[in-house]
Short mmCIF file of C-alpha atoms and ligand atoms in Angstrom, two decimals:
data_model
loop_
_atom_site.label_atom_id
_atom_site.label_comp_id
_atom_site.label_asym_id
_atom_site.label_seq_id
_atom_site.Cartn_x
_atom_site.Cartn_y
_atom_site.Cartn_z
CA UNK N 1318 -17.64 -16.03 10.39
CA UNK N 1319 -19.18 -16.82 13.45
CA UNK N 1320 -22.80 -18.73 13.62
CA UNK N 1321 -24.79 -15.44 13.60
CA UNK N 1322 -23.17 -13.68 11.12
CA UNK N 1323 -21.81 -10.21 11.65
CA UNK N 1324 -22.57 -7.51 9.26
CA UNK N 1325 -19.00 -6.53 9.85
CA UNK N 1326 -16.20 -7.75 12.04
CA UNK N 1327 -13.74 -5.19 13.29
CA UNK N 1328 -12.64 -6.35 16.35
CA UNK N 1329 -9.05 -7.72 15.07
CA UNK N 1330 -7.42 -8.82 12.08
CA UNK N 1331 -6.73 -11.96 14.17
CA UNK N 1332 -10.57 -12.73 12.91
CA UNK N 1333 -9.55 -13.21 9.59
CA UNK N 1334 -8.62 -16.63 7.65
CA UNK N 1335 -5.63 -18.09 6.13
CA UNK N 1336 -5.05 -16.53 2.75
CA UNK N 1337 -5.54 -18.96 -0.51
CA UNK N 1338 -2.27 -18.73 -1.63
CA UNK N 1339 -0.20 -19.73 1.54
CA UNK N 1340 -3.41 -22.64 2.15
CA UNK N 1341 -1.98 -23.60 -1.67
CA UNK N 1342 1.51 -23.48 -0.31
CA UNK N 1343 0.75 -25.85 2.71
CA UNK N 1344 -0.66 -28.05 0.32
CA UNK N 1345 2.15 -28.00 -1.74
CA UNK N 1346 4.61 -28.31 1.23
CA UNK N 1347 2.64 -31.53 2.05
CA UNK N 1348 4.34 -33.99 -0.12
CA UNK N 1349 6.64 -36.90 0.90
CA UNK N 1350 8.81 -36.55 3.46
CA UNK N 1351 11.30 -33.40 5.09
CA UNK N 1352 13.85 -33.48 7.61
CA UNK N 1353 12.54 -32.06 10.93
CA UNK N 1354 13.59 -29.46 13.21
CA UNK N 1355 14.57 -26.73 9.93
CA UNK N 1356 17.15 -29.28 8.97
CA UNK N 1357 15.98 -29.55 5.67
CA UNK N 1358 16.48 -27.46 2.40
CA UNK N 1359 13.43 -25.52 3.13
CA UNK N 1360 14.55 -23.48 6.06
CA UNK N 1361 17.77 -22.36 4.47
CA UNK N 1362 16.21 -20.86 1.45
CA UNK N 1363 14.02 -19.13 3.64
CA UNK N 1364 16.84 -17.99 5.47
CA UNK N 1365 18.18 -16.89 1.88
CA UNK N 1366 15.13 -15.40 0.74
CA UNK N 1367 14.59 -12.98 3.95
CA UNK N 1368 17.53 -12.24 3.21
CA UNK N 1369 17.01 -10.45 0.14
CA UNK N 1370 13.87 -9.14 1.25
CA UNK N 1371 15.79 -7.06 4.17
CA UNK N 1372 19.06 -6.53 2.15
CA UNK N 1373 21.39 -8.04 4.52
CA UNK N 1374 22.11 -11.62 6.37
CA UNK N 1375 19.58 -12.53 8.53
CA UNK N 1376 18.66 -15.52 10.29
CA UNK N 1377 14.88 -16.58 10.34
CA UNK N 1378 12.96 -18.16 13.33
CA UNK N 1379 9.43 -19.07 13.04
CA UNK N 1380 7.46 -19.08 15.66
CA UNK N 1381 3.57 -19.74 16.74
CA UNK N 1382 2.84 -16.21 17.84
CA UNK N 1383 4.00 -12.50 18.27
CA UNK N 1384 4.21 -12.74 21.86
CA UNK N 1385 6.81 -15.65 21.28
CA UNK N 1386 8.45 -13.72 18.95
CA UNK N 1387 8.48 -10.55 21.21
CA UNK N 1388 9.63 -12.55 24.40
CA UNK N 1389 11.95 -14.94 23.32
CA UNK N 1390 13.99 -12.93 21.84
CA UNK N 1391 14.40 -10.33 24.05
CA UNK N 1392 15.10 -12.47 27.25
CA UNK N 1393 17.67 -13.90 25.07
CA UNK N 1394 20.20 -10.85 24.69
CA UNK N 1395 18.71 -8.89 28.04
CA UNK N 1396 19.93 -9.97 31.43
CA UNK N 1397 17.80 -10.88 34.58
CA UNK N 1398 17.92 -6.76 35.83
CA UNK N 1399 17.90 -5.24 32.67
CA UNK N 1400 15.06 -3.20 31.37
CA UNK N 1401 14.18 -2.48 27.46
CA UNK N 1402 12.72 0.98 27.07
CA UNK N 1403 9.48 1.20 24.79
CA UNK N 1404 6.40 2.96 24.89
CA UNK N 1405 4.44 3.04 27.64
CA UNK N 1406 1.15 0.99 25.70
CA UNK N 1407 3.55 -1.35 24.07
CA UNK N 1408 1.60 -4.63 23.29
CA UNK N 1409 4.83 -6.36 25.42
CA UNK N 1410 4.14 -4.24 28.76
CA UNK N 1411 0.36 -4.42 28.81
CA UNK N 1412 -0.50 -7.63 26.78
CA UNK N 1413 1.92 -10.44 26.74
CA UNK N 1414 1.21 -11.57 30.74
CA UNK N 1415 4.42 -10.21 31.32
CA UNK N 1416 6.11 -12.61 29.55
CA UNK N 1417 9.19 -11.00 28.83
CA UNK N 1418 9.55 -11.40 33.00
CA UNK N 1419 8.87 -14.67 33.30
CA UNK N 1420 11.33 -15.37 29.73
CA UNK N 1421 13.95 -13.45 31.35
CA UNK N 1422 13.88 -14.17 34.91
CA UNK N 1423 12.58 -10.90 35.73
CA UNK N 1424 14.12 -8.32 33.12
CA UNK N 1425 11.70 -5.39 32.92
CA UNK N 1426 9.72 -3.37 30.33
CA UNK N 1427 10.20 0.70 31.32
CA UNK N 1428 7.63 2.59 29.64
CA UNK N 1429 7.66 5.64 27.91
CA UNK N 1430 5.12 8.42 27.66
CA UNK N 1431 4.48 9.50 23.46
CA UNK N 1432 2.04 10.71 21.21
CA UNK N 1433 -0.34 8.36 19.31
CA UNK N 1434 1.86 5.10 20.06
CA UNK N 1435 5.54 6.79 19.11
CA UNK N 1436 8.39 7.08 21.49
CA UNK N 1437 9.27 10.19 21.24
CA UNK N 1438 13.51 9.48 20.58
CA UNK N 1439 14.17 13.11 21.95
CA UNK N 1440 12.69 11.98 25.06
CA UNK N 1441 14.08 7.99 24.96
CA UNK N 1442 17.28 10.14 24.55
CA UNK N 1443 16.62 11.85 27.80
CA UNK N 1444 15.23 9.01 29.63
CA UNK N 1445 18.49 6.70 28.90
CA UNK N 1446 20.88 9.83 29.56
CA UNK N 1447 18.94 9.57 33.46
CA UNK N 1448 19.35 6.09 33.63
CA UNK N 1449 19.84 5.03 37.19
CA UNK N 1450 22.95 2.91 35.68
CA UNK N 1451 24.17 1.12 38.61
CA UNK N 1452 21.26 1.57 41.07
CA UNK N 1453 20.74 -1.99 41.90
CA UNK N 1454 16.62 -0.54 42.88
CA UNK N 1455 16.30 -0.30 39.10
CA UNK N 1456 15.86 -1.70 35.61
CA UNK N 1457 19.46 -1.26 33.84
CA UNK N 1458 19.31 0.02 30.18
CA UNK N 1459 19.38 -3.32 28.38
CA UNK N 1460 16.88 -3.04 25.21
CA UNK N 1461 14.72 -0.49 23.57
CA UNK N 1462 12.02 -1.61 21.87
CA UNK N 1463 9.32 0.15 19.17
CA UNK N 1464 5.85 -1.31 17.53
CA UNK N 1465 5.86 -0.48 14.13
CA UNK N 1466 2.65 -0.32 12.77
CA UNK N 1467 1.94 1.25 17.06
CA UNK N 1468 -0.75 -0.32 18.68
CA UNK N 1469 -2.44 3.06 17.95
CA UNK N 1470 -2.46 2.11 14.08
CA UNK N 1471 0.07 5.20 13.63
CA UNK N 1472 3.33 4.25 11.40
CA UNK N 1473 7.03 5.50 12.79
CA UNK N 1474 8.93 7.49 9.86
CA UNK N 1475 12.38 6.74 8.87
CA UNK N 1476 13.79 9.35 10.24
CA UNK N 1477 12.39 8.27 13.91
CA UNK N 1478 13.24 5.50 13.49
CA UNK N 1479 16.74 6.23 12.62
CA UNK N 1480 16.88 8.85 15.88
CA UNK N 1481 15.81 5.84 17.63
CA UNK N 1482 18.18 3.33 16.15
CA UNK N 1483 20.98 6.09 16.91
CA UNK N 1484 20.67 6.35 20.55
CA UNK N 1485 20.23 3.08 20.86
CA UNK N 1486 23.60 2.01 19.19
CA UNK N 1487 25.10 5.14 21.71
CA UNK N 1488 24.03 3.41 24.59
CA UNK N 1489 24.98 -0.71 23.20
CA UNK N 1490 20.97 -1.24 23.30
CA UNK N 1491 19.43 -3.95 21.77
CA UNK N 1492 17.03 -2.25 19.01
CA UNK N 1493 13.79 -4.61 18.65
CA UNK N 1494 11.21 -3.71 16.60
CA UNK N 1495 7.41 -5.55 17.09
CA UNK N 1496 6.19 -5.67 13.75
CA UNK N 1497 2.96 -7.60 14.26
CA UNK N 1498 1.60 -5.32 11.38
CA UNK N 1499 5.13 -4.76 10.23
CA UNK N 1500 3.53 -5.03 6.19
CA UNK N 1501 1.10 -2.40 7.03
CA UNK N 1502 3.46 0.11 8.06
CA UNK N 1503 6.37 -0.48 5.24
CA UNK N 1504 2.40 -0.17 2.85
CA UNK N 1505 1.67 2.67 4.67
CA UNK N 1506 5.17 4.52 4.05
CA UNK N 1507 5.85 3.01 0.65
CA UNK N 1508 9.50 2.32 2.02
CA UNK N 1509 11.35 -1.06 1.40
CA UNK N 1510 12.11 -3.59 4.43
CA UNK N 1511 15.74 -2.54 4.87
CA UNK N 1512 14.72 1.16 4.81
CA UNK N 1513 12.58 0.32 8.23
CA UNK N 1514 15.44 -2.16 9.58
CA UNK N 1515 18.27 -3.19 8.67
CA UNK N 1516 19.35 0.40 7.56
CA UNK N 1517 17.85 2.01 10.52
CA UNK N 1518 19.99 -0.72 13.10
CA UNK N 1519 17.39 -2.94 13.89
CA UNK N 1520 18.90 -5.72 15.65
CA UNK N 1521 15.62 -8.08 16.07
CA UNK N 1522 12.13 -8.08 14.35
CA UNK N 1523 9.28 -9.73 15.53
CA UNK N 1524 7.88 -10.35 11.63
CA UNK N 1525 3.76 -10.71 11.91
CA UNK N 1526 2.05 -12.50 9.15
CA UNK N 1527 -0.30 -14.29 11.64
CA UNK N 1528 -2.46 -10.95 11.10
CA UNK N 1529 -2.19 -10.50 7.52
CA UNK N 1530 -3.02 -13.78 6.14
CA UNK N 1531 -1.12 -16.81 7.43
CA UNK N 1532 -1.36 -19.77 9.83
CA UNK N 1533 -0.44 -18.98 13.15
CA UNK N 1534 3.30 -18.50 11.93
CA UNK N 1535 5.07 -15.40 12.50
CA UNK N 1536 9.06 -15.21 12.00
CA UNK N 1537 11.86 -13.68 14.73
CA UNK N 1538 14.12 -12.25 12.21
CA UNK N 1539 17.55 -11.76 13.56
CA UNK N 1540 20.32 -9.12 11.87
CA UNK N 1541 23.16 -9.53 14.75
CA UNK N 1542 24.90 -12.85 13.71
CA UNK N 1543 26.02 -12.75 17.40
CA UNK N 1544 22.60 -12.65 18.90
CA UNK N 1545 21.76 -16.06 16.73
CA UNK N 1546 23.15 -18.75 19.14
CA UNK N 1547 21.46 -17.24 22.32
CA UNK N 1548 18.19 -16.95 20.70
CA UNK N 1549 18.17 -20.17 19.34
CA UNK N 1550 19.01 -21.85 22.73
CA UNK N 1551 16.28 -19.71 23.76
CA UNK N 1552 13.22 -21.05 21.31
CA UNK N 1553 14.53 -24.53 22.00
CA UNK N 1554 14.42 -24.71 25.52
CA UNK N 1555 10.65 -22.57 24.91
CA UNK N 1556 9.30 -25.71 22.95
CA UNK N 1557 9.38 -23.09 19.66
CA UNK N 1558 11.17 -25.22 17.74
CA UNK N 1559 8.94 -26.76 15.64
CA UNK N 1560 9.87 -30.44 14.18
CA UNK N 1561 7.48 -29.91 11.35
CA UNK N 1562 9.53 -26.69 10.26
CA UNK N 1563 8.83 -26.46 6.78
CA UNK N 1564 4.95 -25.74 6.90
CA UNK N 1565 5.85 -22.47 8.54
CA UNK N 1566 8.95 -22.17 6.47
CA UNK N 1567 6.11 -22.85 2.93
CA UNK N 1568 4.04 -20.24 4.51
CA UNK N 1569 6.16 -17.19 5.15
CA UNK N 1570 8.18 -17.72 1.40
CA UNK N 1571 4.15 -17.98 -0.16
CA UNK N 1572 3.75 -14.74 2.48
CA UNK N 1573 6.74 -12.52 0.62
CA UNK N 1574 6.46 -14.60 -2.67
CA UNK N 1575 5.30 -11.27 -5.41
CA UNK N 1576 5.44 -9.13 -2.40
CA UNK N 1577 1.82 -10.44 -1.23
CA UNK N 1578 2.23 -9.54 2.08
CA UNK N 1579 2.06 -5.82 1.04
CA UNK N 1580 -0.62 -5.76 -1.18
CA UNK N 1581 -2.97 -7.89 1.34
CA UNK N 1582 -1.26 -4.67 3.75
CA UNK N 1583 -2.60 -2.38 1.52
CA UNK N 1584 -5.80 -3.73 1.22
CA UNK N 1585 -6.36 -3.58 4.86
CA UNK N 1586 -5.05 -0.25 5.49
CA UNK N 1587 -7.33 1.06 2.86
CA UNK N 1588 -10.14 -0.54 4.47
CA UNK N 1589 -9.38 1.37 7.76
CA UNK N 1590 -8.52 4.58 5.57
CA UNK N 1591 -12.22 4.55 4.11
CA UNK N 1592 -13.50 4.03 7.39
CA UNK N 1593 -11.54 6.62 9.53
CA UNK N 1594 -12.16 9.34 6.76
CA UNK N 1595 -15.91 8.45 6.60
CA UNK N 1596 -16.13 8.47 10.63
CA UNK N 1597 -14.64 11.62 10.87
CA UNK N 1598 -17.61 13.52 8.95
CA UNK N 1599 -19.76 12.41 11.23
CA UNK N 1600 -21.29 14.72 13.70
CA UNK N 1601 -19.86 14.32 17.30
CA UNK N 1602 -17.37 11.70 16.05
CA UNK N 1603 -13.44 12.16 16.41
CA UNK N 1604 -10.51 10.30 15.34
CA UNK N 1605 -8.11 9.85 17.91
CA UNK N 1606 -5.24 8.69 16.05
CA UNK N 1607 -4.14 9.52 12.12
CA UNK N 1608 -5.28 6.41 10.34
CA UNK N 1609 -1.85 4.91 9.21
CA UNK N 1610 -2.01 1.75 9.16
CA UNK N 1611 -5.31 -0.74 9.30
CA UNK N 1612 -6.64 0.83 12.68
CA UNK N 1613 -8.79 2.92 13.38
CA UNK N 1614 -9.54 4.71 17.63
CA UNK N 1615 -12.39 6.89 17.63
CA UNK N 1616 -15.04 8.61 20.02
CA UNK N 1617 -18.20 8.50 19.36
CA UNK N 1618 -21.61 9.25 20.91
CA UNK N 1619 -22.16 6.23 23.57
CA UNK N 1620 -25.77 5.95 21.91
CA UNK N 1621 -24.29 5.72 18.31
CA UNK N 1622 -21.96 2.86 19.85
CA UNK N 1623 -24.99 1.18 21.01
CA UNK N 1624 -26.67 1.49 18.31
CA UNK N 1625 -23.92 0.24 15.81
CA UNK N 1626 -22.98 -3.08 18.34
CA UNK N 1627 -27.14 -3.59 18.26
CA UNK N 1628 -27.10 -3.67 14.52
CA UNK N 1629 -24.71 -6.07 14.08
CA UNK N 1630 -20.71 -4.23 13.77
CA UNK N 1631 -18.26 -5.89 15.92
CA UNK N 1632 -15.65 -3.97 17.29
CA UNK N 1633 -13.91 -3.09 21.29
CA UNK N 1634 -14.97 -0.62 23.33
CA UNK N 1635 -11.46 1.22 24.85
CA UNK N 1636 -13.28 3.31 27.36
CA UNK N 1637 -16.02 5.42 27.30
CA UNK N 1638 -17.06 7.20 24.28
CA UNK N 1639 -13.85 5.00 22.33
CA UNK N 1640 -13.64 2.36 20.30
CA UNK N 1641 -10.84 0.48 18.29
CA UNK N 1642 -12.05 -0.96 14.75
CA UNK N 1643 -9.10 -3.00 12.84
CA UNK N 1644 -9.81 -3.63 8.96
CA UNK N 1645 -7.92 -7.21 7.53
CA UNK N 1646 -7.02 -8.10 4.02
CA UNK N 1647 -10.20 -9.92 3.63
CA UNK N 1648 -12.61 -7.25 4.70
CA UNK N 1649 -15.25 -6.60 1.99
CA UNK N 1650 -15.24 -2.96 1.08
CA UNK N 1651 -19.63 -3.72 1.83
CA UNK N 1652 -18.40 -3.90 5.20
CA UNK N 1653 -17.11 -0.89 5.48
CA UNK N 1654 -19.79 1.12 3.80
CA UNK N 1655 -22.49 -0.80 5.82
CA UNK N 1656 -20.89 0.34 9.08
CA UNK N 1657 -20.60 3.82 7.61
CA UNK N 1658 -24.24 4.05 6.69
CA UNK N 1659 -25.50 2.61 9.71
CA UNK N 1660 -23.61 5.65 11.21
CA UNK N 1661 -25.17 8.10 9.26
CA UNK N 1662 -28.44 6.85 10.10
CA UNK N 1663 -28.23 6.32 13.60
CA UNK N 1664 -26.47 9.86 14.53
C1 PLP V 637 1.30 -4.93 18.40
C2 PLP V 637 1.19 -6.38 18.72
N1 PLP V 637 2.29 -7.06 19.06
C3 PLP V 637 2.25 -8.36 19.34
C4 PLP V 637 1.09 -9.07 19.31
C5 PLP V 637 1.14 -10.50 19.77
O1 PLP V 637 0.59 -11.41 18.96
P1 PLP V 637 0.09 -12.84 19.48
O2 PLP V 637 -1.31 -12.64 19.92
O3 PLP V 637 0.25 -13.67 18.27
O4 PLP V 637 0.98 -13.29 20.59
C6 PLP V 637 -0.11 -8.41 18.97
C7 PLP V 637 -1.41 -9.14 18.93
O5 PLP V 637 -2.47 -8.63 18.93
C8 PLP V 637 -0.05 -7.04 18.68
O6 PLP V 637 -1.16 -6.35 18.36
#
């Protein structure tokens, strides 16, 4: 924590630290010498061992961060006018400096309208069916692309995401899925990793674990053995391929090693559970979004905002009256109950 100590940090899971067990890994990973660049044994047993946690042959990248992940890959298999449909608050279109333009000289991000985060894939259907294909004014369909946990902390269902994989296999899309808080959704719908990929035709995952208890390592996971080369030409010419590979590699196999990276998932999306139930009794309070994952948007009175930021909470204000809290694996369940008490008091 910061010097003056919070009596509870919800402004992003990005607050939290490195979890023991992938610090123990680093450790471990420190001895003698490797060969650089993923050359050496480590990154093709983590190549196997993704593998078997999606249930079909993928190839892993790491990379420093979920914009890189995000980016990269889609400039890769998009071309210079293409466009990848997603929603209209993706994390990509509003938050990443538009670096999917600058990656891929230009290719654009066409946003969709949808409830609480979700493309809606009756209307991506529609949307792709009106495609100005072969208007050289506009984006051509290249890419569609879905957050899963949404940046509203709501969770896609199979079935969605199936609708969505379907009409994007109709149209030869690229299907990429942003799962900075992909753990908290497959927690949140008790599914395994396939079920919300590989069998649904994801072609690309952007794989957080930055969020949910690692070092500033995510992993592009790749199911298209044709989209491989490109990306990897990609990362290299980015500066993403890191010599000193097998510190990430020791970090995401201690991430999926026992399935931790669900139960620290869990943890944190019963955090935010605990909190959006206990908000919602409040008088004057509403939730915004169902609590699905390990976020929580409310409104609340501005005066119990105030009054929560002036005791000590940290979260965002998203306009007026709203507010985004985010619960991580290492939030103390005091925390929580602090923030919900101070509530009660205050309203
Ligand atoms: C949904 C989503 N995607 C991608 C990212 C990008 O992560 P990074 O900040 O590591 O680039 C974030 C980060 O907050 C996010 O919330």
């Amino acid at each position: 924590m910061e010097k003056k100590a919070m009596r509870g940090d919800f402004r992003s899971d990005n607050v939290a630290g490195i979890h023991p067990a992938i610090m123990a890994a680093l450790a471990t990973a420190n001895q003698g010498t490797a060969q650089p660049y993923g050359q050496d044994d480590s990154a093709r047993a983590l190549n196997a061992r993704f593998s078997d946690v999606f249930e079909a042959e993928v190839t892993v990248f790491p990379v420093a961060t979920g914009t890189a992940a995000n980016s990269f890959s889609l400039a890769a298999c998009m071309r210079p006018y293409g466009g990848a449909y997603c929603h209209e608050g993706a994390h990509l279109r509003l938050s990443e400096g538009n670096s999917l333009a600058a990656w891929g000289h230009g290719a654009a991000l066409v946003g969709l309208p949808g409830e609480v985060g979700r493309i809606d894939p009756a209307a991506l259907r529609q949307a792709l069916a009106e495609a100005p294909r072969g208007n050289t004014q506009k984006p051509q369909p290249d890419a569609v692309t879905v957050t899963q946990a949404t940046e509203r902390g709501t969770v896609y269902g199979l079935d969605a995401l199936a609708a969505i994989g379907a009409v994007a296999r109709e149209h030869g899309l690229v299907f990429h899925m942003d799962g900075a808080r992909f753990a908290n959704a497959q927690a949140h719908l008790g599914c395994s990793a396939a079920d919300m990929t590989s069998r649904v035709g994801v072609d690309l995952l952007s794989f957080g674990a930055t969020k949910n208890g690692a070092m500033s390592t995510d992993a592009l996971v790749v199911f298209r053995r044709d989209l491989v080369e490109p990306i990897a030409f990609t990362l290299r010419r980015a500066g993403q391929t890191w010599s000193k590979m097998r510190f990430a590699a020791a970090q995401l196999q201690a991430y999926v090693e026992g399935e931790l990276h669900l139960d620290l998932a869990r943890r944190a999306n019963a955090r935010a559970a605990q909190l959006g139930h206990g908000l919602a009794r409040l008088p004057g309070v509403a939730l915004l979004a169902p609590v699905e994952a390990n976020i929580v948007f409310a409104t609340l009175p501005p005066a119990l905002i105030d009054a929560l930021q002036a005791q000590g909470f940290g979260f965002y204000r998203r306009g007026p009256g709203e507010i985004r809290l985010v619960c991580r694996f290492d939030q103390p369940e005091e925390e929580v109950a602090a923030l919900l008490q101070a509530a009660r008091a205050a309203g």
